[in-house]
CSV table of C-alpha atoms and ligand atoms in Angstrom, one decimal:
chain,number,residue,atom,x,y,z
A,511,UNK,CA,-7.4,4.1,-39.6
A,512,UNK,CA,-8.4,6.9,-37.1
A,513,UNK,CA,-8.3,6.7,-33.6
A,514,UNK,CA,-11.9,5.4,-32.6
A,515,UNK,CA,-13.7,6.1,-29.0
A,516,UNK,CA,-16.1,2.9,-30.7
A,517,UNK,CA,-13.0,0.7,-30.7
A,518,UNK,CA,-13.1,-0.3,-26.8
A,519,UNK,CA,-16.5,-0.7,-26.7
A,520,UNK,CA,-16.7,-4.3,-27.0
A,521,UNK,CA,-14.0,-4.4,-24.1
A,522,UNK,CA,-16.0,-2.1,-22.2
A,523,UNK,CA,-19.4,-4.0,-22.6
A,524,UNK,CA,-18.1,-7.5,-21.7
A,525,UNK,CA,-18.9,-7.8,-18.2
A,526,UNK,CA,-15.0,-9.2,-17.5
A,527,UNK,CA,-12.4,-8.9,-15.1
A,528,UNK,CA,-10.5,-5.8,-15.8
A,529,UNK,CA,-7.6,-6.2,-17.0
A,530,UNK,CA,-9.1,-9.2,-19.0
A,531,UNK,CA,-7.3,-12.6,-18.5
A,532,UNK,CA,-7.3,-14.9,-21.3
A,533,UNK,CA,-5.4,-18.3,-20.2
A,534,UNK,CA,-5.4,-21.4,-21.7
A,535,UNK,CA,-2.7,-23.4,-22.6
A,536,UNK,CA,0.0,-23.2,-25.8
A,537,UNK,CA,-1.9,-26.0,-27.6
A,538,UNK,CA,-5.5,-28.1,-27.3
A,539,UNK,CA,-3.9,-31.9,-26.9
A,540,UNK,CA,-5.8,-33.9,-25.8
A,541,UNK,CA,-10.3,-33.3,-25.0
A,542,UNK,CA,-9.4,-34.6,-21.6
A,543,UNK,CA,-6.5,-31.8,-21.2
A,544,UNK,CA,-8.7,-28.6,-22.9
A,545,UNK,CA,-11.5,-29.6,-19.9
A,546,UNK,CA,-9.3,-30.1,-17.3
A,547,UNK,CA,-7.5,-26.8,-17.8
A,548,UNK,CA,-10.9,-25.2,-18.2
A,549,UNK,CA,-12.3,-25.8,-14.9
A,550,UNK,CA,-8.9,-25.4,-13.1
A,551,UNK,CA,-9.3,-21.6,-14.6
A,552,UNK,CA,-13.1,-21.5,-13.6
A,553,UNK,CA,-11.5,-20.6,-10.2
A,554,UNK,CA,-9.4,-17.7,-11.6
A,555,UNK,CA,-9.8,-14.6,-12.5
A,556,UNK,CA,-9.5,-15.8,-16.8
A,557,UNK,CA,-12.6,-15.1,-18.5
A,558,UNK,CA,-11.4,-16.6,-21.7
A,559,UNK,CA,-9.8,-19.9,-22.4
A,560,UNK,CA,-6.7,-20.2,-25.0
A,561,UNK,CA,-6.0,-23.0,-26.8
A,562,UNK,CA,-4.0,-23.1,-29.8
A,563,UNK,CA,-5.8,-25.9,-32.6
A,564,UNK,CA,-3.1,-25.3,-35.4
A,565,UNK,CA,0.6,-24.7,-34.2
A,566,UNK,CA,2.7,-22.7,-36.3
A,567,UNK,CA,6.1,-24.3,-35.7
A,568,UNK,CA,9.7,-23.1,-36.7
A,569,UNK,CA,11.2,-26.9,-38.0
A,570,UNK,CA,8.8,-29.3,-39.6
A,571,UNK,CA,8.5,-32.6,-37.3
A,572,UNK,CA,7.3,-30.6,-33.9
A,573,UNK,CA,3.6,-31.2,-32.9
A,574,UNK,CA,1.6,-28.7,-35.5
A,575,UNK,CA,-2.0,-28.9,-33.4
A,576,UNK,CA,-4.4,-31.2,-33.4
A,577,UNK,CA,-6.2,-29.3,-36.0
A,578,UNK,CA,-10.4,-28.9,-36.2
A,579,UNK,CA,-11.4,-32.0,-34.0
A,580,UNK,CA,-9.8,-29.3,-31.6
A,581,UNK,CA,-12.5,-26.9,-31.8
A,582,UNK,CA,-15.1,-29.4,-30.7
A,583,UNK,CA,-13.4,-29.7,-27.6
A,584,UNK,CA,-13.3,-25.8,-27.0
A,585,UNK,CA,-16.6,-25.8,-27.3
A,586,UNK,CA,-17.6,-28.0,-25.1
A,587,UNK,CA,-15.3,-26.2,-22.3
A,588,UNK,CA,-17.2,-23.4,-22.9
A,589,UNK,CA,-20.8,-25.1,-22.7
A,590,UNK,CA,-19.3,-26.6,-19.1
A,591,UNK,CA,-17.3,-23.7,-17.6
A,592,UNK,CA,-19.4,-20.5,-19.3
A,593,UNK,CA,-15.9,-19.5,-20.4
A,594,UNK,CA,-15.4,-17.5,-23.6
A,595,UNK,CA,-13.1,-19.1,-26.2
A,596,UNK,CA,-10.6,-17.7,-28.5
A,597,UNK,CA,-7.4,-19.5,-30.9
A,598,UNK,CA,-5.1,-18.7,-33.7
A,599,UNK,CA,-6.3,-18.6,-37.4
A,600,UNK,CA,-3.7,-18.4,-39.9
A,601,UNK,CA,-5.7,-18.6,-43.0
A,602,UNK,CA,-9.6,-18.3,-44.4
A,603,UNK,CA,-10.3,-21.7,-43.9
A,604,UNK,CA,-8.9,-21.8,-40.1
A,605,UNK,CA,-11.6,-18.7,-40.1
A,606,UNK,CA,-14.8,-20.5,-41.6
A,607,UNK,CA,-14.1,-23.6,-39.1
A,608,UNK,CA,-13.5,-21.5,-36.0
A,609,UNK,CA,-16.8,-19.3,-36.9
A,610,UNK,CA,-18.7,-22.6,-37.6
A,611,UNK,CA,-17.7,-23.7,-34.4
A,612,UNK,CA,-18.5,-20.4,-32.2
A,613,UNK,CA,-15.4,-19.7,-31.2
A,614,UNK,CA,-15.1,-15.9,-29.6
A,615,UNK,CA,-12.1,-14.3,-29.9
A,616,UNK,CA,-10.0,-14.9,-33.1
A,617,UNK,CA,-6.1,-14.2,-33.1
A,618,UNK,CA,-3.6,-13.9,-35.6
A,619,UNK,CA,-0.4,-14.9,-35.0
A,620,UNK,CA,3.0,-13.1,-35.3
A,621,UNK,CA,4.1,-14.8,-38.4
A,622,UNK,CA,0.7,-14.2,-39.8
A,623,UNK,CA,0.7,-10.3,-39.4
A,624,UNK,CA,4.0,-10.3,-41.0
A,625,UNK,CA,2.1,-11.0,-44.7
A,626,UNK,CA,-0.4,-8.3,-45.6
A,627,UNK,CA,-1.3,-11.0,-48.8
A,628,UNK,CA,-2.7,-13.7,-45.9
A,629,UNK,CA,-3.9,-10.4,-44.2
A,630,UNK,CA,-5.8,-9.2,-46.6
A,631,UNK,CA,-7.6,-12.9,-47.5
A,632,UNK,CA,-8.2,-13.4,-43.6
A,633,UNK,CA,-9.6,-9.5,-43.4
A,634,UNK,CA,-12.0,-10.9,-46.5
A,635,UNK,CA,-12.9,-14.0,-44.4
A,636,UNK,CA,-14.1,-12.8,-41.6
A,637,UNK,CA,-15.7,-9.6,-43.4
A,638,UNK,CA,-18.4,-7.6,-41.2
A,639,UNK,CA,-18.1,-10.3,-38.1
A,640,UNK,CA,-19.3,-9.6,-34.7
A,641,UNK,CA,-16.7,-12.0,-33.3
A,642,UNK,CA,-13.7,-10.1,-31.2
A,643,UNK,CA,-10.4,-10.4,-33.6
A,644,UNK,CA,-6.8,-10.0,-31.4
A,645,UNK,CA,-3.8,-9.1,-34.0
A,646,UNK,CA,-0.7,-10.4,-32.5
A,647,UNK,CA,2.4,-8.0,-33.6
A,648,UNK,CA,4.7,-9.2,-36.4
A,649,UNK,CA,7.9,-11.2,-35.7
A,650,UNK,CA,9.8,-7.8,-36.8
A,651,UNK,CA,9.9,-4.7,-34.4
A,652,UNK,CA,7.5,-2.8,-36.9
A,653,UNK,CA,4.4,-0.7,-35.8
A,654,UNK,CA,3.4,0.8,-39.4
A,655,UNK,CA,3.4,-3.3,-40.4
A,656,UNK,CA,1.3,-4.2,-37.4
A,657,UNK,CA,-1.0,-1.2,-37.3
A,658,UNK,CA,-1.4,-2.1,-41.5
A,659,UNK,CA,-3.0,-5.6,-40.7
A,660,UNK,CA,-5.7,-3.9,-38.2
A,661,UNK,CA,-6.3,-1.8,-41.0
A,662,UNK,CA,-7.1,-4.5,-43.2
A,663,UNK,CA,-9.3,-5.8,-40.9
A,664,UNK,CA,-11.6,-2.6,-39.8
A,665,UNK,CA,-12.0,-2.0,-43.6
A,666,UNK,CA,-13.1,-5.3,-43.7
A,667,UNK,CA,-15.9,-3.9,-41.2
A,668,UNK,CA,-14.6,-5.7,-38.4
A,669,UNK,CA,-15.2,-3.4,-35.6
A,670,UNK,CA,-13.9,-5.6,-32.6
A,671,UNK,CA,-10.7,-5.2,-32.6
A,672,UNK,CA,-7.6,-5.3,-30.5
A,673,UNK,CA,-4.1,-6.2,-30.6
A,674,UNK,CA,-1.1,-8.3,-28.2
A,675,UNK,CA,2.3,-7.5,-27.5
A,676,UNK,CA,4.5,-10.5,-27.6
A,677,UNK,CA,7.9,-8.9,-28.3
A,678,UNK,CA,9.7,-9.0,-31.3
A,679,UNK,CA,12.4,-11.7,-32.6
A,680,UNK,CA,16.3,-10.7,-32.4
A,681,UNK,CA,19.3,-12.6,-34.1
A,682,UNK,CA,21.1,-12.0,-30.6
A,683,UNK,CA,20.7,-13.8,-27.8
A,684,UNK,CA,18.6,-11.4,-24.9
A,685,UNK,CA,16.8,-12.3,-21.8
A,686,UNK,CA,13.8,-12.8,-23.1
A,687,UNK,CA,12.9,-15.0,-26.0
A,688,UNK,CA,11.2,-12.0,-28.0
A,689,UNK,CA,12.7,-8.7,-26.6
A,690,UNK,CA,9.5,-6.6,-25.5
A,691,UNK,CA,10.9,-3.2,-27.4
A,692,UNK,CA,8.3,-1.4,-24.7
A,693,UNK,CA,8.8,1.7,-26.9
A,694,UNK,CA,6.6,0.3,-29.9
A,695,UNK,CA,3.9,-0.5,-28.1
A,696,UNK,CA,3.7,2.9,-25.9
A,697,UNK,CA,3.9,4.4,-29.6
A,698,UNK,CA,0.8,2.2,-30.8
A,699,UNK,CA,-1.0,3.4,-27.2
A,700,UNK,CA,0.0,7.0,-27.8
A,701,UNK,CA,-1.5,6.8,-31.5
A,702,UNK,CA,-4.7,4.5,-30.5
A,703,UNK,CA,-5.7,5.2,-27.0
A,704,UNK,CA,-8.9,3.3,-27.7
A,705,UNK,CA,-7.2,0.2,-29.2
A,706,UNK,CA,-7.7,-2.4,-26.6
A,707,UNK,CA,-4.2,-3.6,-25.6
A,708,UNK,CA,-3.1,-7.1,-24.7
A,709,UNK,CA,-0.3,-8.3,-23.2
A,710,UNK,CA,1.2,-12.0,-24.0
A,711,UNK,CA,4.4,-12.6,-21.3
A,712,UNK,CA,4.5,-16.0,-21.9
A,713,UNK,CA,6.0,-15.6,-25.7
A,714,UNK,CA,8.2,-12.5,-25.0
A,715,UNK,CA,9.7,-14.5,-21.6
A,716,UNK,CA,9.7,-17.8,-23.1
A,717,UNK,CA,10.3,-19.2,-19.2
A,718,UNK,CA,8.4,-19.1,-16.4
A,719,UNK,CA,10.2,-16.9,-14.5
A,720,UNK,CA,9.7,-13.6,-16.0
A,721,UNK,CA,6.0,-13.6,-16.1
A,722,UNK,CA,5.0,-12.1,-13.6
A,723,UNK,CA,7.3,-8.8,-13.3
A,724,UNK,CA,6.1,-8.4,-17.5
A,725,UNK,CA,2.7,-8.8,-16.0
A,726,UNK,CA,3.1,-5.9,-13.6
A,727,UNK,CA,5.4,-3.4,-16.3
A,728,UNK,CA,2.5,-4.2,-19.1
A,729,UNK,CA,-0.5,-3.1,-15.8
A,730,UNK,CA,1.8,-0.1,-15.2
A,731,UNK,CA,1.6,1.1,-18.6
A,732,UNK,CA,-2.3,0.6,-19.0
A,733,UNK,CA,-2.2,-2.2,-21.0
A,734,UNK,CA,-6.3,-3.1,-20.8
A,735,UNK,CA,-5.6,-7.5,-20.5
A,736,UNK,CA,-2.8,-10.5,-20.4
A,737,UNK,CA,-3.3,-13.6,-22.3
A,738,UNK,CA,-0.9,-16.1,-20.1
A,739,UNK,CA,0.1,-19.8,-21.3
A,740,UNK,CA,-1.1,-21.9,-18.6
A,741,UNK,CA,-1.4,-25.7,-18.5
A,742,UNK,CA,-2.1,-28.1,-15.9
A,743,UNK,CA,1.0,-29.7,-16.3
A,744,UNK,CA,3.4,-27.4,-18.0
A,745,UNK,CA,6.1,-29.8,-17.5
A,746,UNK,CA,4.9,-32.2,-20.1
A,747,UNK,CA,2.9,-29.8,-22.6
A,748,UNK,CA,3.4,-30.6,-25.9
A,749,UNK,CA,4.7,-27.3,-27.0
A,750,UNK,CA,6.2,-24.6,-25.2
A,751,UNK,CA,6.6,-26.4,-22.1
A,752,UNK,CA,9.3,-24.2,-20.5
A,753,UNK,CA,7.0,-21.0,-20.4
A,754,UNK,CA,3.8,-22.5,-19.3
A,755,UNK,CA,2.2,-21.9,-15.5
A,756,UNK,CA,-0.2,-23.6,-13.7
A,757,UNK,CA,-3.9,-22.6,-13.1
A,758,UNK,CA,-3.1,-22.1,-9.5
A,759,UNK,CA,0.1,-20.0,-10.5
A,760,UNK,CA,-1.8,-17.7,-12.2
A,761,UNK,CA,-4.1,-17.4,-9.4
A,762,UNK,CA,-1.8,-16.1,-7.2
A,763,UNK,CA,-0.4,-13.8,-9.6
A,764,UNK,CA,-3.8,-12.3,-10.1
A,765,UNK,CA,-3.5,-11.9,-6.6
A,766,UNK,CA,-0.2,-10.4,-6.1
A,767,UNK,CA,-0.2,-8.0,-9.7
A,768,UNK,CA,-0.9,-4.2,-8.5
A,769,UNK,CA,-3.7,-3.5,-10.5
A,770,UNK,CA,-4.5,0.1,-11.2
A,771,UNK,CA,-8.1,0.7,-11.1
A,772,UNK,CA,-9.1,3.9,-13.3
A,773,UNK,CA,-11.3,5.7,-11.5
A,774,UNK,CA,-10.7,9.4,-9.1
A,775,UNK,CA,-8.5,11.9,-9.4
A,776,UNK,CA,-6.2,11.0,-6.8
A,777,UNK,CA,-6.0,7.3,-8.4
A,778,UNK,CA,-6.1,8.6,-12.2
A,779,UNK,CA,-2.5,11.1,-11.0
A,780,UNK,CA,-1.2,8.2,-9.3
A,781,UNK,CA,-1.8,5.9,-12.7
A,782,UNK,CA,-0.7,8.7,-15.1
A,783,UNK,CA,2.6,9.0,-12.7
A,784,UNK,CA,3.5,5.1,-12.9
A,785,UNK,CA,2.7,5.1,-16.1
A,786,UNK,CA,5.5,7.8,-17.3
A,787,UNK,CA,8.1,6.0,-14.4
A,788,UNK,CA,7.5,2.4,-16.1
A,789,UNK,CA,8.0,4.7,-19.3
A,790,UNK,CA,11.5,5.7,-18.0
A,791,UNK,CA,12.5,2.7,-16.5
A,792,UNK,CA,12.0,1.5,-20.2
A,793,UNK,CA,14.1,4.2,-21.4
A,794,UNK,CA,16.8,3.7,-18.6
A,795,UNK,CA,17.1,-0.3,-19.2
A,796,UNK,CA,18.3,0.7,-22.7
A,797,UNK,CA,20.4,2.9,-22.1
A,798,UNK,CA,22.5,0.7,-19.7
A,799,UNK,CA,22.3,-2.1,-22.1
A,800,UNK,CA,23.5,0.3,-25.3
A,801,UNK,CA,26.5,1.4,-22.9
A,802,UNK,CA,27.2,-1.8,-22.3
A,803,UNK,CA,27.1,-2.6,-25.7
A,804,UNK,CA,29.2,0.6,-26.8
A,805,UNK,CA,31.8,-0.5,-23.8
A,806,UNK,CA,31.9,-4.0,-25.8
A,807,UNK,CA,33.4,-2.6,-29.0
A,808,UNK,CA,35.5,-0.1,-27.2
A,809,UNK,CA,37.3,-3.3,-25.5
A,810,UNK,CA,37.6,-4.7,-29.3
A,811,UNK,CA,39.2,-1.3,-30.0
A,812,UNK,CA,41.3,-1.3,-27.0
A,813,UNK,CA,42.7,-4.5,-28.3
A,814,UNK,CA,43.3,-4.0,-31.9
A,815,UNK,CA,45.4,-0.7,-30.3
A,816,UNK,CA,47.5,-3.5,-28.3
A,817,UNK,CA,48.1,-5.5,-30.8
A,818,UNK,CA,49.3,-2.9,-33.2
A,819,UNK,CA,51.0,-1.1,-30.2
A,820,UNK,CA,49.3,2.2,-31.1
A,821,UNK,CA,48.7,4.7,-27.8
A,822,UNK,CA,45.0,4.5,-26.6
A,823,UNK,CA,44.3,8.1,-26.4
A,824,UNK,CA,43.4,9.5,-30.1
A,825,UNK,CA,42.6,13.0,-30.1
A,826,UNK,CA,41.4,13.2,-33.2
A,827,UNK,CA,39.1,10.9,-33.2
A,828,UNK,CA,37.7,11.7,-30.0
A,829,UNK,CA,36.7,15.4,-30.7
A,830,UNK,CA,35.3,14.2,-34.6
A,831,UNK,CA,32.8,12.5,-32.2
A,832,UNK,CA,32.1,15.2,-29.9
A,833,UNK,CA,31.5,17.8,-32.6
A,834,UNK,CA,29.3,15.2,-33.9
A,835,UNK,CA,27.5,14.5,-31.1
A,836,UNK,CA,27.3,18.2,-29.9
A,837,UNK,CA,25.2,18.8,-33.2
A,838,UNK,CA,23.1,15.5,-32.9
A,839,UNK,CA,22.4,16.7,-29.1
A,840,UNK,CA,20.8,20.4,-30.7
A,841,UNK,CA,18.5,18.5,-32.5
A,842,UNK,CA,17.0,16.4,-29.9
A,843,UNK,CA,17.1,19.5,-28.1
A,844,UNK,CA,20.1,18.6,-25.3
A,845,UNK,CA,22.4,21.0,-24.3
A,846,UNK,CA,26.7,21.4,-25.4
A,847,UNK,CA,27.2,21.5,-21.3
A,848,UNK,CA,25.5,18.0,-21.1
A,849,UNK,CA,26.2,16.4,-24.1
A,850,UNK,CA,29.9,17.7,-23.2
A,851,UNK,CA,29.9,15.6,-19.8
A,852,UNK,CA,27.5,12.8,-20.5
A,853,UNK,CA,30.4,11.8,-23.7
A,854,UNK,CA,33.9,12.8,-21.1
A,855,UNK,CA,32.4,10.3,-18.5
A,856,UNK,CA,31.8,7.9,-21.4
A,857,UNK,CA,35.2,8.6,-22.9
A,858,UNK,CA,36.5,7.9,-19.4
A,859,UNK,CA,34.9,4.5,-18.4
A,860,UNK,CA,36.3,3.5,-22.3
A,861,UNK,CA,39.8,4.1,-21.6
A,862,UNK,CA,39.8,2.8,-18.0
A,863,UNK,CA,38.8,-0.5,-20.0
A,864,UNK,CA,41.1,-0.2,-22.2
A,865,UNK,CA,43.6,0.7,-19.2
A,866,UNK,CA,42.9,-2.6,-18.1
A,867,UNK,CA,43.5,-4.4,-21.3
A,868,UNK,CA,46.9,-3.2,-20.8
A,869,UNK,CA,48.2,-4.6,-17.6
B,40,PEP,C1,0.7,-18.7,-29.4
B,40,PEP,O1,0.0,-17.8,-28.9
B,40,PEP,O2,0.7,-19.9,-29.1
B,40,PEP,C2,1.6,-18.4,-30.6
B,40,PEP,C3,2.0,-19.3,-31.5
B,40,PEP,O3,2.0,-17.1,-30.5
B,40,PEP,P1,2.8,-16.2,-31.5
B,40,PEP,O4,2.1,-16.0,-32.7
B,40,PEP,O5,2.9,-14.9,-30.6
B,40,PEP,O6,4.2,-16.8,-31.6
B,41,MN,MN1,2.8,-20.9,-27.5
């Protein structure tokens, strides 16, 4: 797929907020629930209403949606709050139903974009619809895998597209429930400036707390919308309950989010520039958190020299990994001088830890 200046346009033609708010909550429940949380978001800035009808689920036994009856009741939030709609459809029959029932904006879900087989018979479903289609990255940190299923789908001649960022699934335990890897969607940006690009917080954060701040690092690098889980009474949602806001929340966050309009040149330098700084802060996080990591295994080290009673200072080890790193420096075109003291102050911070091992 080639970038595509006709890939926007259906962003750019909907007369909505900018960035675009979708919000809705994890699951449709109850009719009573879908209505009340449409009306409470009549008041806010969300031009779209969530709500997912069929729940994929990790364990068998949790609730798994309330399935098509579910779609009746998104529709009738739409004929009483002029709302658009949009939910998950994970195979060509969740397609048919949600196009029989008008709903606007289709997603696929992360475990969905994971299978190109369930890709490709979803791509064939909705073949040559006008309907907006959102492709949720894959569970796995892979942009050729997520960029593949949009593929799919635009050869399937469906021309409004875009994609949401909800981080990506690690075996270790981070912050966030799905680590956002910023890198891989700055890489999809770079590659698809026209892609429309959505943000979901709610999954990568999986609690309520760090919402808004991924709000305001997904503004600062242009992403073009959020879609935020939001509930009238998070507490007691039926799924994800712990990463749920309010309507009223969300107001305010609409209110307090720094958002970069796109316009002047004054405006467009000052975008560009807090654009490359979130870029960096990106960069910087990582590194911390990979020296930390690095510091980790040198303490393991540090032991396993106690233990055996073996001095902590190896020579030879240490300059096999400067001569290595010397040559990996050249070729991502960093200088001897700095790799030379970047790796002595990393050296040094190792033994001091391992200095303190020993006392
Ligand atoms: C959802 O949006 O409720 C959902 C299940 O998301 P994901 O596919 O990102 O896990
Ligand atoms: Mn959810």
């Amino acid at each position: 797929m080639k970038n595509n200046k006709n890939l926007k346009t259906w962003l750019d033609q909907m007369e909505l907020t900018h960035p675009l708010v979708i919000a809705g909550p994890c699951s449709a429940e109850t009719e009573v629930q879908v209505l009340k949380i449409a009306h409470q978001l009549k008041n806010t800035d969300a031009t779209v209403l969530r709500a997912g009808i069929w729940k994929p689920r990790t364990r068998p036994g949790n609730f798994e949606g309330v399935g098509e009856i579910g779609l009746s009741w998104l529709k009738k939030a739409k004929e009483e709050t002029g709302m658009l709609t949009a939910t998950e459809v994970a195979n060509p029959r969740h397609v048919e139903l949600a196009l029989k029932n008008d709903v606007d904006i289709l997603w696929i879900g992360a475990r969905t974009t994971v299978s190109p087989f369930i890709i490709q018979e979803i791509a064939e479903a909705l073949k040559g619809t006008d309907k907006i289609v959102l492709v949720k990255n894959p569970v796995n940190p892979d942009l050729a895998l997520w960029l593949g299923a949009v593929e799919r789908l635009y050869t399937s001649n469906v021309k409004k597209l875009g994609v949401i960022h909800r981080g990506f699934s690690t075996y270790e335990k981070t912050r966030y429930r799905n680590n956002p890897e910023w890198q891989i969607p700055i890489d999809l940006q770079n590659r698809f400036p026209d892609l429309p690009l959505i943000l979901d917080p709610s999954h990568i954060a999986g609690n309520r707390e760090n919402i808004f701040d991924l709000c305001q690092t997904g503004l600062d690098l242009n992403f073009n919308g959020l879609m935020i889980e939001t509930h009238h009474d998070p507490d007691n949602a039926w799924s994800d309950a712990e990463q749920q806001i309010t309507p009223e929340v969300l107001n305010q966050y609409t209110i307090d989010l720094r958002i970069r309009k796109q316009e002047g040149d004054e405006i467009e330098y000052k975008n560009k520039l807090a654009n490359l700084r979130t870029r960096i802060d990106v960069i910087d996080h990582k590194l911390t958190e990979i020296l930390g990591k690095r510091m980790i295994i040198a303490d393991d080290i540090g032991k396993l020299k106690k233990k055996s009673n073996v001095a902590i200072l190896q020579n030879k080890r240490w300059n096999e990994i400067l001569g290595k790193m010397i040559l990996e420096g050249e070729d991502n075109n960093l200088s001897e001088e700095f790799i030379l003291k970047i790796y002595k102050a990393i050296h040094q911070e190792s033994i001091n830890h391992q200095k303190k091992l020993n006392k």
